[in-house]
JSON list of C-alpha atoms and ligand atoms in Angstrom, two decimals:
[
{"chain": "M", "resi": 1, "resn": "MET", "atom": "CA", "xyz": [-5.03, -12.21, 22.19]},
{"chain": "M", "resi": 2, "resn": "ARG", "atom": "CA", "xyz": [-5.49, -9.48, 19.60]},
{"chain": "M", "resi": 3, "resn": "SER", "atom": "CA", "xyz": [-2.67, -8.99, 17.10]},
{"chain": "M", "resi": 4, "resn": "VAL", "atom": "CA", "xyz": [-1.15, -5.49, 17.02]},
{"chain": "M", "resi": 5, "resn": "ILE", "atom": "CA", "xyz": [-1.16, -4.17, 13.46]},
{"chain": "M", "resi": 6, "resn": "GLY", "atom": "CA", "xyz": [0.96, -1.11, 12.70]},
{"chain": "M", "resi": 7, "resn": "ILE", "atom": "CA", "xyz": [-0.41, 1.28, 10.07]},
{"chain": "M", "resi": 8, "resn": "THR", "atom": "CA", "xyz": [1.84, 3.85, 8.41]},
{"chain": "M", "resi": 9, "resn": "CYS", "atom": "CA", "xyz": [0.61, 7.44, 7.99]},
{"chain": "M", "resi": 10, "resn": "SER", "atom": "CA", "xyz": [0.70, 10.31, 5.51]},
{"chain": "M", "resi": 11, "resn": "LEU", "atom": "CA", "xyz": [1.96, 13.81, 6.21]},
{"chain": "M", "resi": 12, "resn": "THR", "atom": "CA", "xyz": [-0.43, 16.66, 5.44]},
{"chain": "M", "resi": 13, "resn": "VAL", "atom": "CA", "xyz": [0.64, 20.27, 5.65]},
{"chain": "M", "resi": 14, "resn": "THR", "atom": "CA", "xyz": [-1.98, 23.00, 5.94]},
{"chain": "M", "resi": 15, "resn": "ASN", "atom": "CA", "xyz": [-1.75, 26.73, 6.40]},
{"chain": "M", "resi": 16, "resn": "ILE", "atom": "CA", "xyz": [-3.22, 27.97, 9.71]},
{"chain": "M", "resi": 17, "resn": "GLU", "atom": "CA", "xyz": [-5.90, 30.34, 8.48]},
{"chain": "M", "resi": 18, "resn": "GLY", "atom": "CA", "xyz": [-4.95, 34.00, 8.68]},
{"chain": "M", "resi": 19, "resn": "THR", "atom": "CA", "xyz": [-1.32, 33.27, 9.64]},
{"chain": "M", "resi": 20, "resn": "VAL", "atom": "CA", "xyz": [1.93, 32.45, 7.90]},
{"chain": "M", "resi": 21, "resn": "HIS", "atom": "CA", "xyz": [2.28, 29.29, 10.00]},
{"chain": "M", "resi": 22, "resn": "PHE", "atom": "CA", "xyz": [1.92, 25.73, 8.76]},
{"chain": "M", "resi": 23, "resn": "LEU", "atom": "CA", "xyz": [0.51, 22.78, 10.62]},
{"chain": "M", "resi": 24, "resn": "GLU", "atom": "CA", "xyz": [1.97, 19.36, 9.88]},
{"chain": "M", "resi": 25, "resn": "ARG", "atom": "CA", "xyz": [-0.17, 16.34, 10.66]},
{"chain": "M", "resi": 26, "resn": "ASN", "atom": "CA", "xyz": [0.51, 12.62, 10.45]},
{"chain": "M", "resi": 27, "resn": "GLN", "atom": "CA", "xyz": [-2.83, 11.12, 9.50]},
{"chain": "M", "resi": 28, "resn": "ILE", "atom": "CA", "xyz": [-4.42, 8.31, 7.60]},
{"chain": "M", "resi": 29, "resn": "ALA", "atom": "CA", "xyz": [-7.98, 7.36, 6.59]},
{"chain": "M", "resi": 30, "resn": "CYS", "atom": "CA", "xyz": [-9.88, 5.77, 9.50]},
{"chain": "M", "resi": 31, "resn": "ASP", "atom": "CA", "xyz": [-10.87, 2.81, 7.30]},
{"chain": "M", "resi": 32, "resn": "TYR", "atom": "CA", "xyz": [-7.63, 0.88, 8.00]},
{"chain": "M", "resi": 33, "resn": "ALA", "atom": "CA", "xyz": [-8.14, 0.98, 11.77]},
{"chain": "M", "resi": 34, "resn": "ARG", "atom": "CA", "xyz": [-11.84, 0.19, 11.42]},
{"chain": "M", "resi": 35, "resn": "VAL", "atom": "CA", "xyz": [-11.34, -2.99, 9.42]},
{"chain": "M", "resi": 36, "resn": "ILE", "atom": "CA", "xyz": [-8.53, -4.22, 11.71]},
{"chain": "M", "resi": 37, "resn": "GLU", "atom": "CA", "xyz": [-10.68, -3.60, 14.80]},
{"chain": "M", "resi": 38, "resn": "HIS", "atom": "CA", "xyz": [-13.66, -5.26, 13.09]},
{"chain": "M", "resi": 39, "resn": "ILE", "atom": "CA", "xyz": [-11.78, -8.51, 12.46]},
{"chain": "M", "resi": 40, "resn": "GLY", "atom": "CA", "xyz": [-10.24, -8.76, 15.92]},
{"chain": "M", "resi": 41, "resn": "GLY", "atom": "CA", "xyz": [-6.86, -7.01, 15.62]},
{"chain": "M", "resi": 42, "resn": "THR", "atom": "CA", "xyz": [-5.62, -3.91, 17.40]},
{"chain": "M", "resi": 43, "resn": "PRO", "atom": "CA", "xyz": [-4.67, -1.08, 15.03]},
{"chain": "M", "resi": 44, "resn": "LEU", "atom": "CA", "xyz": [-1.73, 1.15, 15.92]},
{"chain": "M", "resi": 45, "resn": "LEU", "atom": "CA", "xyz": [-0.84, 4.24, 13.86]},
{"chain": "M", "resi": 46, "resn": "LEU", "atom": "CA", "xyz": [2.88, 4.80, 13.27]},
{"chain": "M", "resi": 47, "resn": "PRO", "atom": "CA", "xyz": [3.88, 8.50, 13.07]},
{"chain": "M", "resi": 48, "resn": "HIS", "atom": "CA", "xyz": [6.85, 9.44, 10.92]},
{"chain": "M", "resi": 49, "resn": "VAL", "atom": "CA", "xyz": [10.21, 9.04, 12.64]},
{"chain": "M", "resi": 50, "resn": "GLU", "atom": "CA", "xyz": [13.76, 9.26, 11.37]},
{"chain": "M", "resi": 51, "resn": "ASP", "atom": "CA", "xyz": [15.67, 7.53, 14.18]},
{"chain": "M", "resi": 52, "resn": "SER", "atom": "CA", "xyz": [16.29, 3.88, 13.33]},
{"chain": "M", "resi": 53, "resn": "GLY", "atom": "CA", "xyz": [15.99, 3.10, 17.06]},
{"chain": "M", "resi": 54, "resn": "CYS", "atom": "CA", "xyz": [12.35, 4.22, 16.89]},
{"chain": "M", "resi": 55, "resn": "ILE", "atom": "CA", "xyz": [11.78, 2.09, 13.80]},
{"chain": "M", "resi": 56, "resn": "ASP", "atom": "CA", "xyz": [13.25, -0.97, 15.57]},
{"chain": "M", "resi": 57, "resn": "HIS", "atom": "CA", "xyz": [11.04, -0.22, 18.58]},
{"chain": "M", "resi": 58, "resn": "TYR", "atom": "CA", "xyz": [7.95, -0.02, 16.33]},
{"chain": "M", "resi": 59, "resn": "LEU", "atom": "CA", "xyz": [8.81, -3.43, 14.88]},
{"chain": "M", "resi": 60, "resn": "GLY", "atom": "CA", "xyz": [9.21, -4.89, 18.37]},
{"chain": "M", "resi": 61, "resn": "LEU", "atom": "CA", "xyz": [5.65, -3.81, 19.22]},
{"chain": "M", "resi": 62, "resn": "LEU", "atom": "CA", "xyz": [4.02, -5.18, 16.07]},
{"chain": "M", "resi": 63, "resn": "ASP", "atom": "CA", "xyz": [2.57, -8.52, 15.01]},
{"chain": "M", "resi": 64, "resn": "GLY", "atom": "CA", "xyz": [1.93, -7.21, 11.48]},
{"chain": "M", "resi": 65, "resn": "LEU", "atom": "CA", "xyz": [2.47, -4.13, 9.31]},
{"chain": "M", "resi": 66, "resn": "ILE", "atom": "CA", "xyz": [0.15, -2.31, 6.91]},
{"chain": "M", "resi": 67, "resn": "LEU", "atom": "CA", "xyz": [1.86, -0.06, 4.37]},
{"chain": "M", "resi": 68, "resn": "SER", "atom": "CA", "xyz": [-0.93, 2.40, 3.62]},
{"chain": "M", "resi": 69, "resn": "GLY", "atom": "CA", "xyz": [-1.78, 4.46, 0.55]},
{"chain": "M", "resi": 70, "resn": "GLY", "atom": "CA", "xyz": [-0.57, 7.98, -0.18]},
{"chain": "M", "resi": 71, "resn": "GLY", "atom": "CA", "xyz": [1.63, 10.07, -2.46]},
{"chain": "M", "resi": 72, "resn": "ASP", "atom": "CA", "xyz": [4.46, 9.12, -4.80]},
{"chain": "M", "resi": 73, "resn": "ILE", "atom": "CA", "xyz": [7.82, 7.62, -3.83]},
{"chain": "M", "resi": 74, "resn": "ASP", "atom": "CA", "xyz": [10.87, 9.79, -4.53]},
{"chain": "M", "resi": 75, "resn": "PRO", "atom": "CA", "xyz": [12.12, 8.27, -7.83]},
{"chain": "M", "resi": 76, "resn": "LEU", "atom": "CA", "xyz": [15.72, 8.84, -6.73]},
{"chain": "M", "resi": 77, "resn": "LEU", "atom": "CA", "xyz": [15.11, 5.96, -4.30]},
{"chain": "M", "resi": 78, "resn": "PHE", "atom": "CA", "xyz": [14.74, 3.54, -7.23]},
{"chain": "M", "resi": 79, "resn": "GLY", "atom": "CA", "xyz": [17.37, 5.10, -9.45]},
{"chain": "M", "resi": 80, "resn": "GLN", "atom": "CA", "xyz": [15.29, 7.44, -11.64]},
{"chain": "M", "resi": 81, "resn": "GLU", "atom": "CA", "xyz": [14.91, 11.16, -12.22]},
{"chain": "M", "resi": 82, "resn": "PRO", "atom": "CA", "xyz": [11.46, 12.73, -11.58]},
{"chain": "M", "resi": 83, "resn": "HIS", "atom": "CA", "xyz": [8.92, 12.38, -14.40]},
{"chain": "M", "resi": 84, "resn": "GLN", "atom": "CA", "xyz": [6.82, 15.44, -15.44]},
{"chain": "M", "resi": 85, "resn": "LYS", "atom": "CA", "xyz": [3.71, 13.85, -13.86]},
{"chain": "M", "resi": 86, "resn": "ILE", "atom": "CA", "xyz": [5.27, 13.06, -10.49]},
{"chain": "M", "resi": 87, "resn": "GLY", "atom": "CA", "xyz": [2.91, 13.92, -7.61]},
{"chain": "M", "resi": 88, "resn": "ASN", "atom": "CA", "xyz": [3.61, 14.82, -3.97]},
{"chain": "M", "resi": 89, "resn": "VAL", "atom": "CA", "xyz": [6.80, 13.29, -2.60]},
{"chain": "M", "resi": 90, "resn": "ASP", "atom": "CA", "xyz": [7.58, 12.95, 1.11]},
{"chain": "M", "resi": 91, "resn": "ARG", "atom": "CA", "xyz": [11.19, 11.88, 1.58]},
{"chain": "M", "resi": 92, "resn": "VAL", "atom": "CA", "xyz": [10.87, 11.35, 5.36]},
{"chain": "M", "resi": 93, "resn": "ARG", "atom": "CA", "xyz": [7.93, 9.00, 4.87]},
{"chain": "M", "resi": 94, "resn": "ASP", "atom": "CA", "xyz": [9.74, 7.19, 2.04]},
{"chain": "M", "resi": 95, "resn": "GLU", "atom": "CA", "xyz": [12.86, 6.56, 4.07]},
{"chain": "M", "resi": 96, "resn": "MET", "atom": "CA", "xyz": [10.97, 5.48, 7.16]},
{"chain": "M", "resi": 97, "resn": "GLU", "atom": "CA", "xyz": [8.72, 3.08, 5.24]},
{"chain": "M", "resi": 98, "resn": "LEU", "atom": "CA", "xyz": [11.61, 1.61, 3.24]},
{"chain": "M", "resi": 99, "resn": "GLN", "atom": "CA", "xyz": [13.62, 0.95, 6.40]},
{"chain": "M", "resi": 100, "resn": "LEU", "atom": "CA", "xyz": [10.54, -0.44, 8.19]},
{"chain": "M", "resi": 101, "resn": "THR", "atom": "CA", "xyz": [9.71, -2.68, 5.21]},
{"chain": "M", "resi": 102, "resn": "ARG", "atom": "CA", "xyz": [13.24, -4.02, 4.72]},
{"chain": "M", "resi": 103, "resn": "LYS", "atom": "CA", "xyz": [13.51, -4.89, 8.41]},
{"chain": "M", "resi": 104, "resn": "ALA", "atom": "CA", "xyz": [10.00, -6.41, 8.46]},
{"chain": "M", "resi": 105, "resn": "LEU", "atom": "CA", "xyz": [10.94, -8.57, 5.45]},
{"chain": "M", "resi": 106, "resn": "ASP", "atom": "CA", "xyz": [14.16, -9.67, 7.21]},
{"chain": "M", "resi": 107, "resn": "GLN", "atom": "CA", "xyz": [12.20, -10.52, 10.36]},
{"chain": "M", "resi": 108, "resn": "ASN", "atom": "CA", "xyz": [9.45, -12.35, 8.41]},
{"chain": "M", "resi": 109, "resn": "LEU", "atom": "CA", "xyz": [6.87, -9.99, 9.93]},
{"chain": "M", "resi": 110, "resn": "PRO", "atom": "CA", "xyz": [3.56, -10.18, 8.00]},
{"chain": "M", "resi": 111, "resn": "ILE", "atom": "CA", "xyz": [3.08, -7.20, 5.65]},
{"chain": "M", "resi": 112, "resn": "LEU", "atom": "CA", "xyz": [-0.05, -6.10, 3.80]},
{"chain": "M", "resi": 113, "resn": "ALA", "atom": "CA", "xyz": [0.56, -3.21, 1.40]},
{"chain": "M", "resi": 114, "resn": "THR", "atom": "CA", "xyz": [-2.10, -1.16, -0.36]},
{"chain": "M", "resi": 115, "resn": "CYS", "atom": "CA", "xyz": [-1.68, 1.17, -3.36]},
{"chain": "M", "resi": 116, "resn": "ARG", "atom": "CA", "xyz": [1.41, 3.30, -2.65]},
{"chain": "M", "resi": 117, "resn": "GLY", "atom": "CA", "xyz": [2.27, 0.63, -0.06]},
{"chain": "M", "resi": 118, "resn": "MET", "atom": "CA", "xyz": [2.63, -1.98, -2.80]},
{"chain": "M", "resi": 119, "resn": "GLN", "atom": "CA", "xyz": [5.10, 0.27, -4.57]},
{"chain": "M", "resi": 120, "resn": "VAL", "atom": "CA", "xyz": [7.05, 0.76, -1.32]},
{"chain": "M", "resi": 121, "resn": "LEU", "atom": "CA", "xyz": [7.08, -3.02, -0.80]},
{"chain": "M", "resi": 122, "resn": "SER", "atom": "CA", "xyz": [8.46, -3.60, -4.30]},
{"chain": "M", "resi": 123, "resn": "VAL", "atom": "CA", "xyz": [11.03, -0.79, -4.14]},
{"chain": "M", "resi": 124, "resn": "ALA", "atom": "CA", "xyz": [12.18, -2.02, -0.69]},
{"chain": "M", "resi": 125, "resn": "ALA", "atom": "CA", "xyz": [13.04, -5.33, -2.38]},
{"chain": "M", "resi": 126, "resn": "GLY", "atom": "CA", "xyz": [14.93, -3.60, -5.22]},
{"chain": "M", "resi": 127, "resn": "GLY", "atom": "CA", "xyz": [12.08, -3.09, -7.71]},
{"chain": "M", "resi": 128, "resn": "THR", "atom": "CA", "xyz": [11.16, -0.07, -9.81]},
{"chain": "M", "resi": 129, "resn": "ILE", "atom": "CA", "xyz": [7.87, 1.65, -10.62]},
{"chain": "M", "resi": 130, "resn": "TYR", "atom": "CA", "xyz": [6.25, 3.45, -13.50]},
{"chain": "M", "resi": 131, "resn": "GLN", "atom": "CA", "xyz": [6.01, 7.05, -12.35]},
{"chain": "M", "resi": 132, "resn": "ASP", "atom": "CA", "xyz": [2.94, 7.67, -14.52]},
{"chain": "M", "resi": 133, "resn": "ILE", "atom": "CA", "xyz": [0.87, 4.89, -16.08]},
{"chain": "M", "resi": 134, "resn": "ALA", "atom": "CA", "xyz": [-0.76, 7.01, -18.80]},
{"chain": "M", "resi": 135, "resn": "SER", "atom": "CA", "xyz": [2.50, 8.34, -20.24]},
{"chain": "M", "resi": 136, "resn": "GLU", "atom": "CA", "xyz": [4.89, 5.44, -19.58]},
{"chain": "M", "resi": 137, "resn": "LEU", "atom": "CA", "xyz": [2.88, 2.34, -20.50]},
{"chain": "M", "resi": 138, "resn": "PRO", "atom": "CA", "xyz": [1.87, 1.45, -24.04]},
{"chain": "M", "resi": 139, "resn": "PRO", "atom": "CA", "xyz": [-1.66, 2.68, -24.83]},
{"chain": "M", "resi": 140, "resn": "PRO", "atom": "CA", "xyz": [-4.48, 1.97, -24.47]},
{"chain": "M", "resi": 141, "resn": "THR", "atom": "CA", "xyz": [-4.42, 1.84, -20.68]},
{"chain": "M", "resi": 142, "resn": "LEU", "atom": "CA", "xyz": [-7.56, 1.67, -18.55]},
{"chain": "M", "resi": 143, "resn": "CYS", "atom": "CA", "xyz": [-8.79, 4.29, -16.10]},
{"chain": "M", "resi": 144, "resn": "HIS", "atom": "CA", "xyz": [-6.84, 3.62, -12.89]},
{"chain": "M", "resi": 145, "resn": "MET", "atom": "CA", "xyz": [-7.98, 6.86, -11.21]},
{"chain": "M", "resi": 146, "resn": "GLN", "atom": "CA", "xyz": [-11.70, 6.25, -10.91]},
{"chain": "M", "resi": 147, "resn": "LYS", "atom": "CA", "xyz": [-14.22, 8.99, -10.24]},
{"chain": "M", "resi": 148, "resn": "GLY", "atom": "CA", "xyz": [-16.69, 6.76, -8.36]},
{"chain": "M", "resi": 149, "resn": "PRO", "atom": "CA", "xyz": [-16.79, 6.27, -4.57]},
{"chain": "M", "resi": 150, "resn": "GLY", "atom": "CA", "xyz": [-14.09, 4.27, -2.80]},
{"chain": "M", "resi": 151, "resn": "TRP", "atom": "CA", "xyz": [-16.21, 1.15, -2.33]},
{"chain": "M", "resi": 152, "resn": "TYR", "atom": "CA", "xyz": [-16.96, 0.97, -6.06]},
{"chain": "M", "resi": 153, "resn": "ALA", "atom": "CA", "xyz": [-15.01, -1.78, -7.83]},
{"chain": "M", "resi": 154, "resn": "SER", "atom": "CA", "xyz": [-14.30, -0.17, -11.18]},
{"chain": "M", "resi": 155, "resn": "HIS", "atom": "CA", "xyz": [-12.05, -2.65, -13.01]},
{"chain": "M", "resi": 156, "resn": "THR", "atom": "CA", "xyz": [-11.28, -6.36, -13.24]},
{"chain": "M", "resi": 157, "resn": "ILE", "atom": "CA", "xyz": [-8.06, -8.05, -12.13]},
{"chain": "M", "resi": 158, "resn": "ASP", "atom": "CA", "xyz": [-6.92, -11.50, -13.28]},
{"chain": "M", "resi": 159, "resn": "ILE", "atom": "CA", "xyz": [-5.24, -13.48, -10.51]},
{"chain": "M", "resi": 160, "resn": "LEU", "atom": "CA", "xyz": [-2.38, -15.96, -10.92]},
{"chain": "M", "resi": 161, "resn": "GLN", "atom": "CA", "xyz": [-3.15, -19.63, -10.26]},
{"chain": "M", "resi": 162, "resn": "GLY", "atom": "CA", "xyz": [-1.29, -20.95, -7.22]},
{"chain": "M", "resi": 163, "resn": "SER", "atom": "CA", "xyz": [-0.87, -17.52, -5.63]},
{"chain": "M", "resi": 164, "resn": "ARG", "atom": "CA", "xyz": [-1.86, -16.60, -2.10]},
{"chain": "M", "resi": 165, "resn": "LEU", "atom": "CA", "xyz": [-4.26, -14.02, -3.52]},
{"chain": "M", "resi": 166, "resn": "LYS", "atom": "CA", "xyz": [-5.98, -16.79, -5.51]},
{"chain": "M", "resi": 167, "resn": "GLN", "atom": "CA", "xyz": [-6.32, -18.81, -2.29]},
{"chain": "M", "resi": 168, "resn": "ILE", "atom": "CA", "xyz": [-7.89, -15.80, -0.54]},
{"chain": "M", "resi": 169, "resn": "VAL", "atom": "CA", "xyz": [-10.23, -14.71, -3.33]},
{"chain": "M", "resi": 170, "resn": "GLY", "atom": "CA", "xyz": [-11.12, -18.22, -4.50]},
{"chain": "M", "resi": 171, "resn": "GLY", "atom": "CA", "xyz": [-11.54, -17.36, -8.18]},
{"chain": "M", "resi": 172, "resn": "THR", "atom": "CA", "xyz": [-9.04, -16.29, -10.84]},
{"chain": "M", "resi": 173, "resn": "SER", "atom": "CA", "xyz": [-10.55, -12.84, -11.19]},
{"chain": "M", "resi": 174, "resn": "THR", "atom": "CA", "xyz": [-12.28, -10.19, -9.12]},
{"chain": "M", "resi": 175, "resn": "ARG", "atom": "CA", "xyz": [-13.07, -6.50, -9.35]},
{"chain": "M", "resi": 176, "resn": "VAL", "atom": "CA", "xyz": [-11.24, -3.75, -7.45]},
{"chain": "M", "resi": 177, "resn": "ASN", "atom": "CA", "xyz": [-11.34, -0.02, -6.95]},
{"chain": "M", "resi": 178, "resn": "SER", "atom": "CA", "xyz": [-8.52, 2.01, -8.54]},
{"chain": "M", "resi": 179, "resn": "PHE", "atom": "CA", "xyz": [-6.92, 5.24, -7.32]},
{"chain": "M", "resi": 180, "resn": "HIS", "atom": "CA", "xyz": [-3.37, 5.10, -8.66]},
{"chain": "M", "resi": 181, "resn": "HIS", "atom": "CA", "xyz": [-1.49, 6.86, -11.44]},
{"chain": "M", "resi": 182, "resn": "GLN", "atom": "CA", "xyz": [1.66, 4.83, -10.79]},
{"chain": "M", "resi": 183, "resn": "ALA", "atom": "CA", "xyz": [2.32, 1.09, -11.00]},
{"chain": "M", "resi": 184, "resn": "VAL", "atom": "CA", "xyz": [4.98, -1.50, -10.26]},
{"chain": "M", "resi": 185, "resn": "ASP", "atom": "CA", "xyz": [7.38, -1.95, -13.19]},
{"chain": "M", "resi": 186, "resn": "GLU", "atom": "CA", "xyz": [10.20, -4.36, -12.23]},
{"chain": "M", "resi": 187, "resn": "VAL", "atom": "CA", "xyz": [9.07, -6.49, -9.32]},
{"chain": "M", "resi": 188, "resn": "GLY", "atom": "CA", "xyz": [11.45, -6.52, -6.33]},
{"chain": "M", "resi": 189, "resn": "ASP", "atom": "CA", "xyz": [13.70, -9.53, -5.55]},
{"chain": "M", "resi": 190, "resn": "GLY", "atom": "CA", "xyz": [11.78, -12.54, -4.31]},
{"chain": "M", "resi": 191, "resn": "PHE", "atom": "CA", "xyz": [8.43, -11.09, -5.37]},
{"chain": "M", "resi": 192, "resn": "VAL", "atom": "CA", "xyz": [6.13, -12.16, -8.19]},
{"chain": "M", "resi": 193, "resn": "ALA", "atom": "CA", "xyz": [3.28, -10.29, -9.87]},
{"chain": "M", "resi": 194, "resn": "THR", "atom": "CA", "xyz": [0.14, -12.20, -8.94]},
{"chain": "M", "resi": 195, "resn": "ALA", "atom": "CA", "xyz": [-2.61, -10.05, -10.48]},
{"chain": "M", "resi": 196, "resn": "HIS", "atom": "CA", "xyz": [-2.95, -7.83, -13.55]},
{"chain": "M", "resi": 197, "resn": "SER", "atom": "CA", "xyz": [-5.65, -5.57, -14.90]},
{"chain": "M", "resi": 198, "resn": "LYS", "atom": "CA", "xyz": [-6.77, -6.13, -18.52]},
{"chain": "M", "resi": 199, "resn": "ASP", "atom": "CA", "xyz": [-4.24, -3.55, -19.79]},
{"chain": "M", "resi": 200, "resn": "GLY", "atom": "CA", "xyz": [-1.35, -5.46, -18.21]},
{"chain": "M", "resi": 201, "resn": "VAL", "atom": "CA", "xyz": [-0.80, -3.18, -15.20]},
{"chain": "M", "resi": 202, "resn": "ILE", "atom": "CA", "xyz": [0.46, -5.12, -12.16]},
{"chain": "M", "resi": 203, "resn": "GLU", "atom": "CA", "xyz": [-2.31, -5.07, -9.54]},
{"chain": "M", "resi": 204, "resn": "ALA", "atom": "CA", "xyz": [-0.80, -7.39, -6.91]},
{"chain": "M", "resi": 205, "resn": "ILE", "atom": "CA", "xyz": [2.61, -8.71, -5.86]},
{"chain": "M", "resi": 206, "resn": "GLU", "atom": "CA", "xyz": [3.62, -11.25, -3.28]},
{"chain": "M", "resi": 207, "resn": "ASN", "atom": "CA", "xyz": [6.69, -13.01, -1.93]},
{"chain": "M", "resi": 208, "resn": "PRO", "atom": "CA", "xyz": [5.89, -16.74, -1.87]},
{"chain": "M", "resi": 209, "resn": "THR", "atom": "CA", "xyz": [8.68, -17.58, 0.61]},
{"chain": "M", "resi": 210, "resn": "HIS", "atom": "CA", "xyz": [7.64, -14.97, 3.17]},
{"chain": "M", "resi": 211, "resn": "LYS", "atom": "CA", "xyz": [5.07, -15.62, 5.92]},
{"chain": "M", "resi": 212, "resn": "PHE", "atom": "CA", "xyz": [2.83, -12.94, 4.39]},
{"chain": "M", "resi": 213, "resn": "ALA", "atom": "CA", "xyz": [4.18, -10.19, 2.13]},
{"chain": "M", "resi": 214, "resn": "LEU", "atom": "CA", "xyz": [1.43, -9.14, -0.23]},
{"chain": "M", "resi": 215, "resn": "GLY", "atom": "CA", "xyz": [0.70, -5.85, -1.96]},
{"chain": "M", "resi": 216, "resn": "VAL", "atom": "CA", "xyz": [-2.34, -4.75, -3.93]},
{"chain": "M", "resi": 217, "resn": "ALA", "atom": "CA", "xyz": [-2.69, -1.65, -6.12]},
{"chain": "M", "resi": 218, "resn": "CYS", "atom": "CA", "xyz": [-6.28, -1.13, -4.95]},
{"chain": "M", "resi": 219, "resn": "HIS", "atom": "CA", "xyz": [-7.65, 0.18, -1.64]},
{"chain": "M", "resi": 220, "resn": "PRO", "atom": "CA", "xyz": [-9.34, -2.84, 0.02]},
{"chain": "M", "resi": 221, "resn": "GLU", "atom": "CA", "xyz": [-9.84, -0.78, 3.19]},
{"chain": "M", "resi": 222, "resn": "LEU", "atom": "CA", "xyz": [-12.51, 1.20, 1.30]},
{"chain": "M", "resi": 223, "resn": "MET", "atom": "CA", "xyz": [-14.24, -1.95, 0.01]},
{"chain": "M", "resi": 224, "resn": "TRP", "atom": "CA", "xyz": [-14.44, -4.45, 2.89]},
{"chain": "M", "resi": 225, "resn": "GLU", "atom": "CA", "xyz": [-17.98, -3.59, 3.97]},
{"chain": "M", "resi": 226, "resn": "ARG", "atom": "CA", "xyz": [-19.39, -4.39, 0.50]},
{"chain": "M", "resi": 227, "resn": "HIS", "atom": "CA", "xyz": [-16.90, -6.81, -1.05]},
{"chain": "M", "resi": 228, "resn": "PRO", "atom": "CA", "xyz": [-16.12, -10.14, 0.70]},
{"chain": "M", "resi": 229, "resn": "ASP", "atom": "CA", "xyz": [-12.83, -10.51, -1.24]},
{"chain": "M", "resi": 230, "resn": "ALA", "atom": "CA", "xyz": [-11.50, -7.31, 0.36]},
{"chain": "M", "resi": 231, "resn": "LEU", "atom": "CA", "xyz": [-12.60, -8.39, 3.84]},
{"chain": "M", "resi": 232, "resn": "ASN", "atom": "CA", "xyz": [-11.08, -11.84, 3.32]},
{"chain": "M", "resi": 233, "resn": "LEU", "atom": "CA", "xyz": [-7.75, -10.25, 2.37]},
{"chain": "M", "resi": 234, "resn": "PHE", "atom": "CA", "xyz": [-7.57, -8.46, 5.74]},
{"chain": "M", "resi": 235, "resn": "LYS", "atom": "CA", "xyz": [-8.73, -11.62, 7.56]},
{"chain": "M", "resi": 236, "resn": "ALA", "atom": "CA", "xyz": [-6.05, -13.75, 5.89]},
{"chain": "M", "resi": 237, "resn": "PHE", "atom": "CA", "xyz": [-3.41, -11.16, 6.78]},
{"chain": "M", "resi": 238, "resn": "VAL", "atom": "CA", "xyz": [-4.39, -10.79, 10.44]},
{"chain": "M", "resi": 239, "resn": "LYS", "atom": "CA", "xyz": [-4.65, -14.58, 10.79]},
{"chain": "M", "resi": 240, "resn": "THR", "atom": "CA", "xyz": [-0.96, -14.95, 9.91]},
{"chain": "M", "resi": 241, "resn": "CYS", "atom": "CA", "xyz": [-0.08, -12.25, 12.49]},
{"chain": "M", "resi": 242, "resn": "GLY", "atom": "CA", "xyz": [-1.44, -14.29, 15.43]},
{"chain": "Y", "resi": 301, "resn": "MN", "atom": "MN1", "xyz": [-5.93, -0.20, -11.01]}
]
């Protein structure tokens, strides 16, 4: 039986050429669905909804949840005013994902969170984030917004002994891609930081008492075809969903 893995989406708004009308699309990179299909799960995209009945229904259909990458979380949701360098904010997505995540944590539903998703996971548990690494963390910080292709692992992360990530990766360090200008600051309740880059930025968090609640700052969905550690992360996640 294939596990059903829900994948959250972004909202993109484009102008219909030659008109004053806008087209709103819920969409997400195909890579998430491809890797889940590849390892024997069934991917299911979750459009944005505001009705909590829909969110409960989503959860009833799912064996696991992927919180995908995307824009910035509204800082008001973790008690801060917007920093100068804040990027695109989508309040509907934020509220849906926070509600989905809090309920999934309560229900012990496996969660894998990537990039923005890790920040959502931490904020859902009461954490905070740095709204802009370059201006809020003590210098020198590394390049966390790489120019190379998505599969390219541009920086090292050191992984905590005894963590689930260490079990999955095997070693105490690996290399990851990096496409984030924000980072987890205070880790949410019940979570621990289980990987850091060499400049001290949190690159992974997990909740050791949960069935599987793990977030990474990188985009493993862009790396799995070339990097076994990224593939093994998805395999470990889907295995706990069965
Ligand atoms: Mn990084």
